[in-house]
Short mmCIF file of C-alpha atoms in Angstrom, two decimals:
data_model
loop_
_atom_site.label_atom_id
_atom_site.label_comp_id
_atom_site.label_asym_id
_atom_site.label_seq_id
_atom_site.Cartn_x
_atom_site.Cartn_y
_atom_site.Cartn_z
CA MET A 29 -108.07 -68.43 102.43
CA PRO A 30 -109.71 -69.07 99.04
CA THR A 31 -107.27 -70.08 96.32
CA LEU A 32 -107.46 -69.72 92.57
CA ASN A 33 -107.31 -72.83 90.37
CA TRP A 34 -106.94 -73.05 86.61
CA ILE A 35 -105.83 -75.41 83.85
CA GLY A 36 -102.07 -75.97 84.06
CA LYS A 37 -101.51 -74.57 87.57
CA ASP A 38 -100.17 -77.81 89.06
CA GLU A 39 -97.76 -78.33 86.16
CA VAL A 40 -96.48 -74.75 86.35
CA ILE A 41 -95.86 -75.05 90.10
CA LYS A 42 -93.75 -78.18 89.53
CA HIS A 43 -91.81 -76.64 86.64
CA ASN A 44 -88.28 -75.49 87.55
CA PRO A 45 -86.85 -73.50 84.62
CA PRO A 46 -83.12 -73.99 83.93
CA TYR A 47 -80.58 -71.50 85.23
CA HIS A 48 -78.96 -69.40 82.49
CA THR A 49 -76.00 -67.07 82.68
CA LEU A 50 -76.04 -63.40 81.69
CA GLU A 51 -73.55 -62.22 79.07
CA LYS A 52 -72.55 -58.57 79.06
CA LYS A 53 -72.43 -57.12 75.52
CA TYR A 54 -71.39 -53.53 76.22
CA THR A 55 -71.54 -50.67 78.71
CA PHE A 56 -72.79 -47.21 77.78
CA GLY A 57 -71.76 -44.02 79.56
CA ALA A 58 -69.13 -45.50 81.86
CA GLU A 59 -66.46 -48.16 82.10
CA ASN A 60 -68.66 -50.26 84.38
CA SER A 61 -72.29 -49.85 85.40
CA GLU A 62 -74.65 -51.45 87.92
CA ASN A 63 -77.64 -50.45 85.80
CA MET A 64 -78.72 -53.36 83.60
CA ILE A 65 -80.80 -53.84 80.47
CA ILE A 66 -81.26 -57.53 79.70
CA LYS A 67 -82.56 -58.96 76.45
CA GLY A 68 -84.15 -62.35 76.94
CA ASP A 69 -87.11 -64.30 78.26
CA ASN A 70 -88.03 -62.65 81.53
CA LEU A 71 -88.66 -65.91 83.41
CA LEU A 72 -85.14 -67.12 82.66
CA ALA A 73 -83.63 -63.66 83.15
CA LEU A 74 -85.24 -63.30 86.59
CA LYS A 75 -83.78 -66.62 87.64
CA SER A 76 -80.34 -65.58 86.38
CA LEU A 77 -80.52 -62.54 88.70
CA LEU A 78 -80.95 -64.62 91.86
CA PRO A 79 -77.26 -65.17 92.79
CA LYS A 80 -76.61 -61.44 92.97
CA TYR A 81 -80.00 -59.91 93.72
CA GLU A 82 -82.17 -62.31 95.75
CA GLY A 83 -83.62 -60.27 98.61
CA LYS A 84 -81.98 -57.05 97.32
CA ILE A 85 -84.61 -55.35 95.12
CA LYS A 86 -86.49 -52.55 96.91
CA CYS A 87 -89.08 -51.76 94.24
CA ILE A 88 -90.47 -53.69 91.26
CA TYR A 89 -92.82 -52.28 88.65
CA ILE A 90 -94.28 -54.46 85.92
CA ASP A 91 -96.76 -53.81 83.14
CA PRO A 92 -97.64 -57.33 81.91
CA PRO A 93 -100.01 -58.04 79.01
CA TYR A 94 -103.52 -57.07 79.98
CA ASN A 95 -104.85 -60.07 78.06
CA THR A 96 -107.36 -58.11 76.01
CA GLY A 97 -106.70 -60.20 72.92
CA ASN A 98 -104.94 -57.31 71.19
CA GLU A 99 -101.35 -57.72 72.44
CA ASN A 100 -100.35 -60.64 70.17
CA TRP A 101 -98.62 -62.24 73.11
CA VAL A 102 -97.64 -65.90 72.94
CA TYR A 103 -97.32 -68.38 75.79
CA ASN A 104 -93.84 -69.91 75.45
CA ASP A 105 -92.80 -71.38 78.82
CA ASN A 106 -91.52 -74.87 78.09
CA VAL A 107 -93.40 -76.63 80.88
CA ASN A 108 -93.23 -80.41 80.76
CA SER A 109 -96.94 -80.99 80.28
CA PRO A 110 -98.75 -82.25 77.14
CA LYS A 111 -101.69 -79.89 77.64
CA ILE A 112 -99.36 -76.87 77.99
CA LYS A 113 -97.09 -77.86 75.11
CA LYS A 114 -100.12 -77.51 72.85
CA TRP A 115 -100.17 -73.81 73.73
CA LEU A 116 -96.61 -73.07 72.64
CA GLY A 117 -96.17 -70.66 69.75
CA GLU A 118 -99.86 -69.78 69.45
CA VAL A 119 -100.99 -66.17 69.70
CA VAL A 120 -103.44 -65.73 72.57
CA ALA A 121 -106.52 -64.33 70.81
CA LYS A 122 -109.64 -62.71 72.20
CA ASP A 123 -111.79 -65.76 71.43
CA ASP A 124 -109.29 -68.21 72.99
CA LEU A 125 -111.30 -69.96 75.73
CA SER A 126 -108.10 -70.83 77.63
CA ARG A 127 -106.54 -67.35 77.51
CA HIS A 128 -107.09 -66.70 81.25
CA ASP A 129 -105.47 -70.06 82.06
CA LYS A 130 -102.50 -69.22 79.84
CA TRP A 131 -102.14 -65.77 81.37
CA LEU A 132 -102.12 -67.15 84.90
CA CYS A 133 -99.64 -69.87 83.90
CA MET A 134 -97.40 -67.12 82.56
CA MET A 135 -97.73 -64.88 85.64
CA LEU A 136 -97.43 -67.40 88.48
CA PRO A 137 -93.76 -68.44 88.11
CA ARG A 138 -92.69 -64.87 87.36
CA LEU A 139 -94.39 -63.51 90.46
CA LYS A 140 -92.78 -66.23 92.57
CA LEU A 141 -89.33 -65.23 91.31
CA LEU A 142 -90.10 -61.54 91.79
CA HIS A 143 -91.14 -62.35 95.36
CA ARG A 144 -87.72 -63.94 95.94
CA LEU A 145 -85.90 -60.95 94.50
CA LEU A 146 -87.72 -58.43 96.72
CA SER A 147 -86.02 -57.23 99.89
CA ASP A 148 -87.91 -57.77 103.15
CA ASP A 149 -89.06 -54.15 103.02
CA GLY A 150 -89.63 -54.25 99.26
CA VAL A 151 -92.81 -53.76 97.26
CA ILE A 152 -94.04 -54.62 93.77
CA PHE A 153 -96.51 -52.57 91.71
CA ILE A 154 -98.41 -54.26 88.86
CA SER A 155 -100.43 -52.34 86.25
CA ILE A 156 -103.57 -54.14 85.14
CA ASP A 157 -107.10 -53.52 83.86
CA ASP A 158 -110.43 -55.32 84.23
CA ASN A 159 -109.50 -58.26 82.01
CA GLU A 160 -107.33 -59.94 84.64
CA MET A 161 -107.75 -57.71 87.71
CA ALA A 162 -109.79 -60.23 89.73
CA ASN A 163 -107.50 -63.14 88.84
CA LEU A 164 -104.35 -61.14 89.56
CA LYS A 165 -105.61 -60.01 92.97
CA LEU A 166 -106.31 -63.59 94.05
CA LEU A 167 -102.97 -64.76 92.66
CA CYS A 168 -101.11 -62.03 94.57
CA ASP A 169 -103.03 -62.89 97.76
CA GLU A 170 -101.82 -66.46 97.37
CA ILE A 171 -98.15 -65.56 96.79
CA PHE A 172 -97.69 -62.53 99.05
CA GLY A 173 -100.44 -63.11 101.64
CA CYS A 174 -103.71 -61.19 101.53
CA GLY A 175 -102.54 -58.86 104.32
CA ASN A 176 -99.69 -57.69 102.08
CA VAL A 177 -101.77 -56.76 99.02
CA GLU A 178 -103.33 -53.36 98.33
CA THR A 179 -105.02 -51.85 95.27
CA TYR A 180 -104.42 -48.40 93.78
CA ILE A 181 -106.73 -46.75 91.26
CA TRP A 182 -104.93 -44.81 88.53
CA CYS A 183 -107.41 -42.12 87.47
CA LEU A 184 -107.10 -41.39 83.75
CA GLN A 185 -108.33 -37.82 83.93
CA ASP A 186 -105.75 -35.41 82.56
CA ASP A 187 -107.61 -32.49 80.99
CA THR A 188 -104.54 -31.36 79.06
CA GLU A 189 -104.97 -34.37 76.81
CA GLY A 190 -108.56 -33.72 75.82
CA SER A 191 -111.59 -35.87 76.40
CA PHE A 192 -111.72 -39.63 76.12
CA PRO A 193 -112.89 -41.17 72.85
CA LYS A 194 -116.68 -41.31 72.61
CA THR A 195 -117.90 -44.66 71.37
CA SER A 196 -121.12 -46.64 71.51
CA LYS A 197 -119.18 -49.85 71.87
CA TYR A 198 -119.07 -49.66 75.66
CA THR A 199 -121.79 -49.02 78.21
CA VAL A 200 -119.30 -47.61 80.73
CA ARG A 201 -116.47 -45.29 79.74
CA LYS A 202 -113.33 -46.52 81.48
CA GLU A 203 -111.48 -43.66 83.17
CA HIS A 204 -109.23 -45.71 85.41
CA GLU A 205 -106.85 -48.62 85.54
CA TYR A 206 -105.62 -50.62 88.51
CA ILE A 207 -102.22 -50.95 90.11
CA ILE A 208 -101.91 -53.92 92.43
CA CYS A 209 -99.37 -53.26 95.19
CA CYS A 210 -97.77 -56.24 96.98
CA PHE A 211 -95.50 -55.86 99.99
CA LYS A 212 -92.92 -58.54 100.76
CA THR A 213 -93.71 -57.86 104.44
CA LYS A 214 -95.94 -54.85 105.02
CA ILE A 215 -94.78 -54.18 108.58
CA LYS A 216 -91.20 -53.83 107.35
CA PHE A 217 -92.04 -51.33 104.62
CA ASN A 218 -90.35 -48.29 106.13
CA LYS A 219 -92.42 -45.64 104.36
CA TYR A 220 -95.80 -46.94 105.44
CA LYS A 221 -96.01 -44.50 108.36
CA SER A 222 -98.70 -42.82 110.42
CA ASP A 223 -100.17 -39.61 109.01
CA ARG A 224 -101.07 -38.17 112.43
CA ASN A 225 -99.64 -34.73 113.19
CA TYR A 226 -97.81 -33.97 116.41
CA LYS A 227 -96.41 -30.75 117.79
CA LYS A 228 -92.71 -30.63 117.13
CA ASP A 229 -91.90 -29.86 120.75
CA ALA A 230 -93.49 -33.18 121.74
CA PHE A 231 -90.54 -35.07 120.30
CA SER A 232 -87.47 -35.98 122.34
CA ASN A 233 -84.90 -38.75 122.47
CA PRO A 234 -84.43 -39.83 126.12
CA ASP A 235 -83.02 -43.26 125.17
CA ASN A 236 -80.65 -41.97 122.43
CA ASP A 237 -82.55 -43.93 119.77
CA PRO A 238 -80.40 -43.88 116.60
CA LYS A 239 -83.57 -43.33 114.56
CA GLY A 240 -83.90 -39.90 116.16
CA ALA A 241 -86.37 -37.99 118.33
CA TRP A 242 -89.74 -39.63 118.97
CA PHE A 243 -93.14 -39.21 120.59
CA SER A 244 -95.04 -42.03 122.28
CA GLY A 245 -98.42 -42.62 120.66
CA ASN A 246 -101.34 -44.63 121.95
CA MET A 247 -101.69 -48.21 120.63
CA SER A 248 -104.65 -49.34 122.75
CA ARG A 249 -108.14 -49.66 121.28
CA ASN A 250 -110.12 -49.51 124.52
CA SER A 251 -113.38 -48.70 122.75
CA ILE A 252 -113.38 -52.10 121.04
CA LYS A 253 -114.64 -54.80 123.41
CA SER A 254 -114.23 -57.85 121.16
CA THR A 255 -112.03 -60.61 122.59
CA THR A 256 -111.31 -62.21 119.22
CA GLY A 257 -109.27 -61.26 116.20
CA SER A 258 -105.59 -60.83 115.36
CA LYS A 259 -105.30 -57.58 117.33
CA TYR A 260 -106.57 -58.97 120.64
CA TYR A 261 -103.68 -60.44 122.61
CA THR A 262 -101.62 -60.13 125.78
CA ILE A 263 -98.47 -58.00 126.09
CA THR A 264 -96.07 -58.56 128.98
CA THR A 265 -94.05 -55.51 130.05
CA PRO A 266 -90.34 -55.66 131.00
CA THR A 267 -91.39 -55.76 134.67
CA GLY A 268 -93.73 -58.70 134.10
CA LYS A 269 -97.06 -56.90 134.17
CA GLU A 270 -99.60 -58.13 131.61
CA TYR A 271 -102.03 -56.07 129.51
CA THR A 272 -104.70 -57.93 127.53
CA ARG A 273 -106.81 -55.89 125.14
CA ASN A 274 -107.36 -54.86 121.54
CA TRP A 275 -104.38 -53.04 120.04
CA THR A 276 -103.91 -50.93 116.92
CA ILE A 277 -101.31 -53.36 115.54
CA SER A 278 -101.16 -57.14 115.22
CA LYS A 279 -99.04 -59.29 117.51
CA GLU A 280 -96.62 -59.95 114.66
CA GLU A 281 -96.13 -56.23 114.06
CA PHE A 282 -95.79 -55.59 117.81
CA GLU A 283 -93.03 -58.20 118.10
CA TYR A 284 -91.25 -56.72 115.10
CA LYS A 285 -91.42 -53.20 116.57
CA LEU A 286 -90.38 -54.42 120.01
CA LYS A 287 -87.33 -56.11 118.52
CA ASN A 288 -86.45 -52.84 116.75
CA ASN A 289 -86.87 -50.68 119.89
CA GLU A 290 -90.01 -48.98 118.56
CA ILE A 291 -92.18 -49.70 121.63
CA PHE A 292 -92.10 -47.57 124.79
CA PHE A 293 -93.12 -48.78 128.27
CA ALA A 294 -93.81 -45.88 130.66
CA ASN A 295 -93.49 -45.91 134.46
CA GLY A 296 -90.13 -47.61 134.50
CA GLY A 297 -91.23 -50.45 132.25
CA ASN A 298 -94.48 -51.07 134.11
CA GLY A 299 -96.87 -48.97 132.01
CA VAL A 300 -99.12 -49.69 129.04
CA PRO A 301 -97.01 -50.11 125.88
CA ARG A 302 -97.02 -47.18 123.45
CA LEU A 303 -95.77 -46.72 119.88
CA LYS A 304 -92.66 -44.64 119.24
CA ILE A 305 -93.52 -42.20 116.44
CA TYR A 306 -90.42 -40.60 114.99
CA LYS A 307 -89.99 -36.96 114.12
CA ASN A 308 -88.16 -37.77 110.91
CA SER A 309 -91.13 -39.82 109.69
CA GLU A 310 -93.45 -36.81 109.51
CA GLN A 311 -92.64 -36.34 105.83
CA TYR A 312 -94.30 -39.67 105.08
CA SER A 313 -97.98 -40.41 105.28
CA ILE A 314 -100.34 -43.24 104.58
CA GLN A 315 -100.86 -43.21 100.84
CA SER A 316 -104.21 -42.50 99.23
CA SER A 317 -105.46 -45.40 97.12
CA LEU A 318 -106.13 -42.93 94.27
CA PHE A 319 -103.42 -41.95 91.82
CA THR A 320 -104.67 -38.58 90.57
CA GLY A 321 -103.10 -35.63 88.81
CA LEU A 322 -100.93 -37.86 86.64
CA HIS A 323 -100.58 -38.08 82.89
CA THR A 324 -102.09 -40.96 80.98
CA SER A 325 -100.59 -43.32 78.43
CA ILE A 326 -101.46 -40.79 75.74
CA THR A 327 -98.78 -38.56 77.21
CA GLY A 328 -96.53 -41.63 77.49
CA GLY A 329 -96.80 -41.97 73.71
CA LYS A 330 -96.01 -38.27 73.22
CA GLU A 331 -92.94 -38.59 75.46
CA LEU A 332 -91.72 -41.49 73.35
CA LYS A 333 -92.39 -39.62 70.13
CA ALA A 334 -90.39 -36.63 71.41
CA ILE A 335 -87.43 -38.91 72.12
CA PHE A 336 -87.46 -40.81 68.80
CA GLU A 337 -89.07 -38.10 66.63
CA LYS A 338 -91.57 -40.64 65.31
CA GLU A 339 -94.43 -42.84 66.53
CA ILE A 340 -93.13 -45.90 68.40
CA PHE A 341 -95.78 -47.41 70.72
CA ASP A 342 -99.37 -46.26 71.10
CA TYR A 343 -99.82 -46.34 74.86
CA PRO A 344 -96.60 -46.66 76.90
CA LYS A 345 -96.82 -45.70 80.57
CA PRO A 346 -95.96 -42.04 81.32
CA THR A 347 -92.83 -41.32 83.33
CA ASP A 348 -94.67 -39.40 86.06
CA LEU A 349 -96.69 -42.52 86.95
CA ILE A 350 -93.48 -44.46 87.55
CA LYS A 351 -91.92 -41.54 89.40
CA ARG A 352 -94.94 -41.43 91.73
CA ILE A 353 -94.37 -45.11 92.48
CA LEU A 354 -90.64 -44.57 93.05
CA GLU A 355 -91.35 -41.69 95.42
CA ILE A 356 -93.65 -43.94 97.45
CA ALA A 357 -91.45 -47.02 97.53
CA THR A 358 -87.76 -46.13 97.22
CA ASP A 359 -84.97 -44.20 98.86
CA LYS A 360 -82.02 -42.63 97.04
CA ASN A 361 -80.01 -45.88 96.93
CA SER A 362 -82.71 -48.39 96.02
CA ILE A 363 -82.56 -50.97 93.23
CA ILE A 364 -85.59 -50.92 90.92
CA LEU A 365 -86.57 -53.80 88.62
CA ASP A 366 -88.93 -53.89 85.62
CA SER A 367 -89.20 -57.31 83.98
CA PHE A 368 -91.72 -56.22 81.31
CA ALA A 369 -89.61 -53.24 80.30
CA GLY A 370 -91.24 -52.33 76.97
CA SER A 371 -90.01 -48.92 75.85
CA GLY A 372 -87.93 -48.37 79.00
CA THR A 373 -90.17 -45.92 80.88
CA THR A 374 -88.99 -47.24 84.26
CA ALA A 375 -85.32 -46.49 83.52
CA HIS A 376 -86.32 -43.04 82.22
CA ALA A 377 -88.18 -42.34 85.48
CA VAL A 378 -85.27 -43.57 87.62
CA LEU A 379 -82.77 -41.37 85.78
CA GLU A 380 -85.01 -38.29 86.01
CA LEU A 381 -85.65 -38.81 89.71
CA ASN A 382 -81.92 -39.26 90.38
CA LYS A 383 -81.26 -36.00 88.56
CA LYS A 384 -83.95 -34.24 90.59
CA ASP A 385 -82.89 -35.32 94.08
CA GLY A 386 -79.26 -36.38 93.60
CA GLY A 387 -80.14 -40.03 94.18
CA ASN A 388 -78.14 -43.11 93.24
CA ARG A 389 -81.01 -45.45 92.42
CA LYS A 390 -80.14 -48.37 90.11
CA PHE A 391 -82.39 -49.97 87.52
CA ILE A 392 -82.66 -53.44 86.01
CA LEU A 393 -84.80 -53.84 82.89
CA VAL A 394 -85.74 -57.09 81.16
CA GLU A 395 -87.25 -57.16 77.67
CA MET A 396 -87.55 -60.26 75.51
CA GLU A 397 -88.63 -58.69 72.22
CA ASP A 398 -86.22 -57.77 69.43
CA TYR A 399 -86.70 -54.07 70.19
CA ALA A 400 -84.81 -54.47 73.49
CA GLU A 401 -81.75 -52.94 71.81
CA ASN A 402 -83.14 -50.47 69.27
CA ILE A 403 -86.01 -49.09 71.39
CA THR A 404 -85.58 -49.97 75.08
CA ALA A 405 -81.83 -49.43 75.30
CA GLU A 406 -81.87 -46.67 72.69
CA ARG A 407 -84.42 -44.68 74.69
CA VAL A 408 -82.21 -44.90 77.77
CA ARG A 409 -79.19 -43.78 75.73
CA ARG A 410 -81.06 -40.73 74.44
CA VAL A 411 -82.40 -39.84 77.89
CA ILE A 412 -78.88 -40.01 79.33
CA LYS A 413 -77.42 -37.81 76.56
CA GLY A 414 -80.45 -35.55 76.09
CA TYR A 415 -82.92 -35.26 73.22
CA GLY A 416 -85.11 -32.73 71.42
CA LYS A 417 -84.31 -29.11 70.54
CA GLU A 418 -82.61 -28.46 73.88
CA PRO A 419 -80.88 -31.74 74.77
CA GLU A 420 -78.95 -30.14 77.62
CA ASN A 421 -82.24 -29.63 79.49
CA SER A 422 -83.47 -33.20 79.05
CA ALA A 423 -80.14 -34.98 79.62
CA THR A 424 -80.15 -36.92 82.90
CA GLY A 425 -76.66 -38.37 82.80
CA GLY A 426 -76.09 -41.95 83.89
CA ASP A 427 -75.00 -45.23 82.38
CA PHE A 428 -76.04 -48.85 81.86
CA SER A 429 -74.73 -52.23 80.73
CA PHE A 430 -76.56 -54.25 78.09
CA TYR A 431 -76.81 -58.02 78.59
CA GLU A 432 -78.21 -60.96 76.71
CA LEU A 433 -79.38 -64.24 78.17
CA GLY A 434 -76.54 -66.75 77.89
CA ASP A 435 -76.30 -70.53 77.94
CA ARG A 436 -77.93 -72.71 80.56
CA LEU A 437 -75.59 -73.88 83.32
CA LEU A 438 -76.75 -77.50 83.40
CA GLU A 439 -77.58 -79.43 80.26
CA GLU A 440 -80.83 -81.36 80.01
CA ASN A 441 -78.92 -84.54 80.97
CA GLY A 442 -77.73 -82.84 84.18
CA ASN A 443 -74.10 -82.34 83.12
CA ILE A 444 -72.35 -79.00 83.45
CA ASN A 445 -72.35 -77.02 80.23
CA GLU A 446 -68.65 -76.82 79.33
CA ASN A 447 -69.21 -73.49 77.56
CA ILE A 448 -69.91 -71.84 80.92
CA SER A 449 -66.98 -70.09 82.58
CA ILE A 450 -65.66 -71.45 85.86
CA GLU A 451 -66.43 -68.15 87.62
CA LYS A 452 -70.12 -68.37 86.72
CA ILE A 453 -70.22 -71.98 87.93
CA ARG A 454 -68.57 -70.95 91.20
CA GLU A 455 -71.03 -68.08 91.64
CA TYR A 456 -74.02 -70.36 91.09
CA ILE A 457 -72.88 -73.16 93.42
CA TYR A 458 -72.00 -70.83 96.28
CA PHE A 459 -75.35 -69.08 95.94
CA SER A 460 -77.25 -72.38 95.79
CA GLU A 461 -75.61 -73.38 99.09
CA THR A 462 -75.63 -70.12 101.02
CA LYS A 463 -77.92 -67.62 99.22
CA GLU A 464 -74.87 -65.32 99.33
CA LYS A 465 -72.77 -63.75 96.58
CA CYS A 466 -69.44 -65.46 95.84
CA GLU A 467 -66.70 -62.88 96.46
CA GLN A 468 -63.69 -65.18 96.09
CA LYS A 469 -61.87 -65.34 92.76
CA GLY A 470 -59.38 -67.66 91.08
CA SER A 471 -59.24 -70.67 93.42
CA ASP A 472 -61.26 -73.67 94.53
CA PHE A 473 -62.29 -71.81 97.68
CA LEU A 474 -65.77 -70.29 97.20
CA GLY A 475 -66.19 -68.66 100.59
CA GLU A 476 -67.17 -69.30 104.20
CA CYS A 477 -70.70 -68.90 105.56
CA ASN A 478 -71.86 -69.67 109.10
CA GLY A 479 -68.63 -71.52 109.86
CA VAL A 480 -68.82 -73.73 106.76
CA ALA A 481 -66.08 -73.43 104.12
CA TYR A 482 -67.18 -74.22 100.56
CA TYR A 483 -64.88 -75.59 97.84
CA LEU A 484 -65.36 -76.46 94.18
CA ALA A 485 -62.72 -78.76 92.71
CA TYR A 486 -63.68 -78.59 89.05
CA ASN A 487 -61.61 -79.05 85.92
CA LYS A 488 -63.41 -79.52 82.62
CA ASN A 489 -60.36 -81.31 81.16
CA GLU A 490 -59.80 -83.97 83.82
CA PRO A 491 -61.63 -85.42 86.83
CA THR A 492 -60.91 -84.13 90.33
CA THR A 493 -60.64 -86.14 93.55
CA LEU A 494 -61.09 -85.23 97.19
CA ASN A 495 -58.18 -87.00 98.91
CA ILE A 496 -55.64 -86.44 101.71
CA GLU A 497 -53.44 -84.31 99.45
CA TYR A 498 -56.35 -82.02 98.59
CA LEU A 499 -57.40 -81.83 102.22
CA ALA A 500 -53.92 -80.63 103.20
CA LYS A 501 -54.26 -77.58 100.92
CA ILE A 502 -57.52 -76.13 102.24
CA LYS A 503 -57.92 -73.59 105.04
CA LYS A 504 -59.04 -74.50 108.53
CA ALA A 505 -62.76 -74.21 109.25
CA SER A 506 -65.39 -75.72 111.54
CA SER A 507 -66.77 -77.80 108.67
CA TYR A 508 -66.53 -78.15 104.90
CA VAL A 509 -68.61 -78.75 101.82
CA VAL A 510 -66.45 -79.91 98.91
CA TYR A 511 -67.65 -80.43 95.35
CA ALA A 512 -65.49 -82.80 93.29
CA ASP A 513 -65.80 -85.65 90.79
CA ALA A 514 -64.79 -88.31 93.31
CA CYS A 515 -63.88 -88.79 96.98
CA VAL A 516 -61.44 -91.38 98.42
CA LEU A 517 -61.37 -90.17 102.03
CA SER A 518 -62.45 -92.64 104.70
CA GLU A 519 -65.64 -92.14 106.66
CA ASP A 520 -63.59 -91.56 109.82
CA THR A 521 -61.65 -88.74 108.12
CA MET A 522 -64.85 -87.21 106.81
CA MET A 523 -66.36 -87.23 110.31
CA LYS A 524 -63.16 -85.99 111.98
CA TYR A 525 -63.00 -82.85 109.82
CA ASN A 526 -66.79 -82.41 109.38
CA ILE A 527 -66.58 -82.77 105.59
CA THR A 528 -69.59 -83.14 103.32
CA PHE A 529 -68.67 -84.41 99.86
CA LYS A 530 -70.87 -83.50 96.89
CA LYS A 531 -70.39 -85.10 93.53
CA ILE A 532 -70.21 -82.99 90.38
CA PRO A 533 -72.69 -82.61 88.72
CA ARG A 534 -75.14 -84.90 90.51
CA ASP A 535 -75.34 -82.92 93.76
CA ILE A 536 -75.46 -79.41 92.31
CA LYS A 537 -78.71 -77.91 93.56
CA LYS A 538 -81.29 -76.48 91.20
CA VAL A 539 -82.32 -73.09 92.57
#
């Protein structure tokens, strides 16, 4: 597969930004809230979300700088490279010959972290225009795999807003933008269903499938005679009979569906395999690549003006665009992330959709600019309470907690930052070892995962030692990983109890 290269790519790939904590400042609308608005650099904020949210986010929407030269955006990732350090603090202007390199250096590490945060059946939508469309598509192909990347066209044709500006500056009047759609794993995206119609009486459930009644659909492509390609392979039935031909799905997707009991073998397991098509999936269909009938950013600006009663931003995204995305990609309990939050349109759309269908979707917004509090969070406050002449009609209800990016966990010299609370250190270490959330509180015991018990013996005031006395206090497990300042146990004792000692801070992993 072709790959995209640019100035600074190798240095950005090697760069591992430090892990920072998140500090809650307040909660609005409730005593506690799972909705989050985070003020801080989005690269660092995304990394700080990993211990709790890696593999948990169902839908991500981002609206990064389009790199037109008009955004006044500045490249500020502190990558350890002389050529990149020259970029720091400089506004990326239209005549900057390295602006595409800078944009790609900014996007690559963020997309990699977003990929980690997505659930296996998750999807990310990225708004973009012609300035970086080609580069972004190749970059997404590289990170997500070209089979997991699709392109939507957002048609900017809402007659209620009047005609587009007429200008001689451009040869072609732009009436669309792009939305790149990247699946974590397309075959696991549970709303990407067939749009074929079946008679309702064709559905039954002879095997008591928990997913409900189903109909067996053909998956053979007998008209295609080619013996090459990803969809030409051999399937062995439960009785041992083999069928070699072209199929409508790849071998990888077949194996996934077989594992999930979504393949039917007729004739007592001896027949040609067929796809189980579920009755309760009829409401879903393959999505058109055209987003039509939606408002444009002109309406997005009017929505914002109605909330604040003054002009705020010129062209924020309209809420119905985000709601269309949420309807495609989420269920009522999904977590939605927007790491270029801007005015907070994504949270507004989540709250309105929850009000409409009784959902319990949660949002996480990240905004680095100073307006994160007085515009982003303030918009969400006003949407929750209601705004305009009839606030009771616009009020969505809901709540959120506001966070700021805290201190880094490990200092530049590798030592633990003593300003960090022990609970945040425990959370980080357990996640770095297991990719799981630390549920244990108030003791050295972090948790047990796959038969391994994890312990952190840490005291910022005095050194800790793994010795016989410490060993006598810990619970029985198949094996142990113990973090401490020193270890005086013999090798025989370590082997007898399957103990792995890790020295603080030297052996703390950098996620």
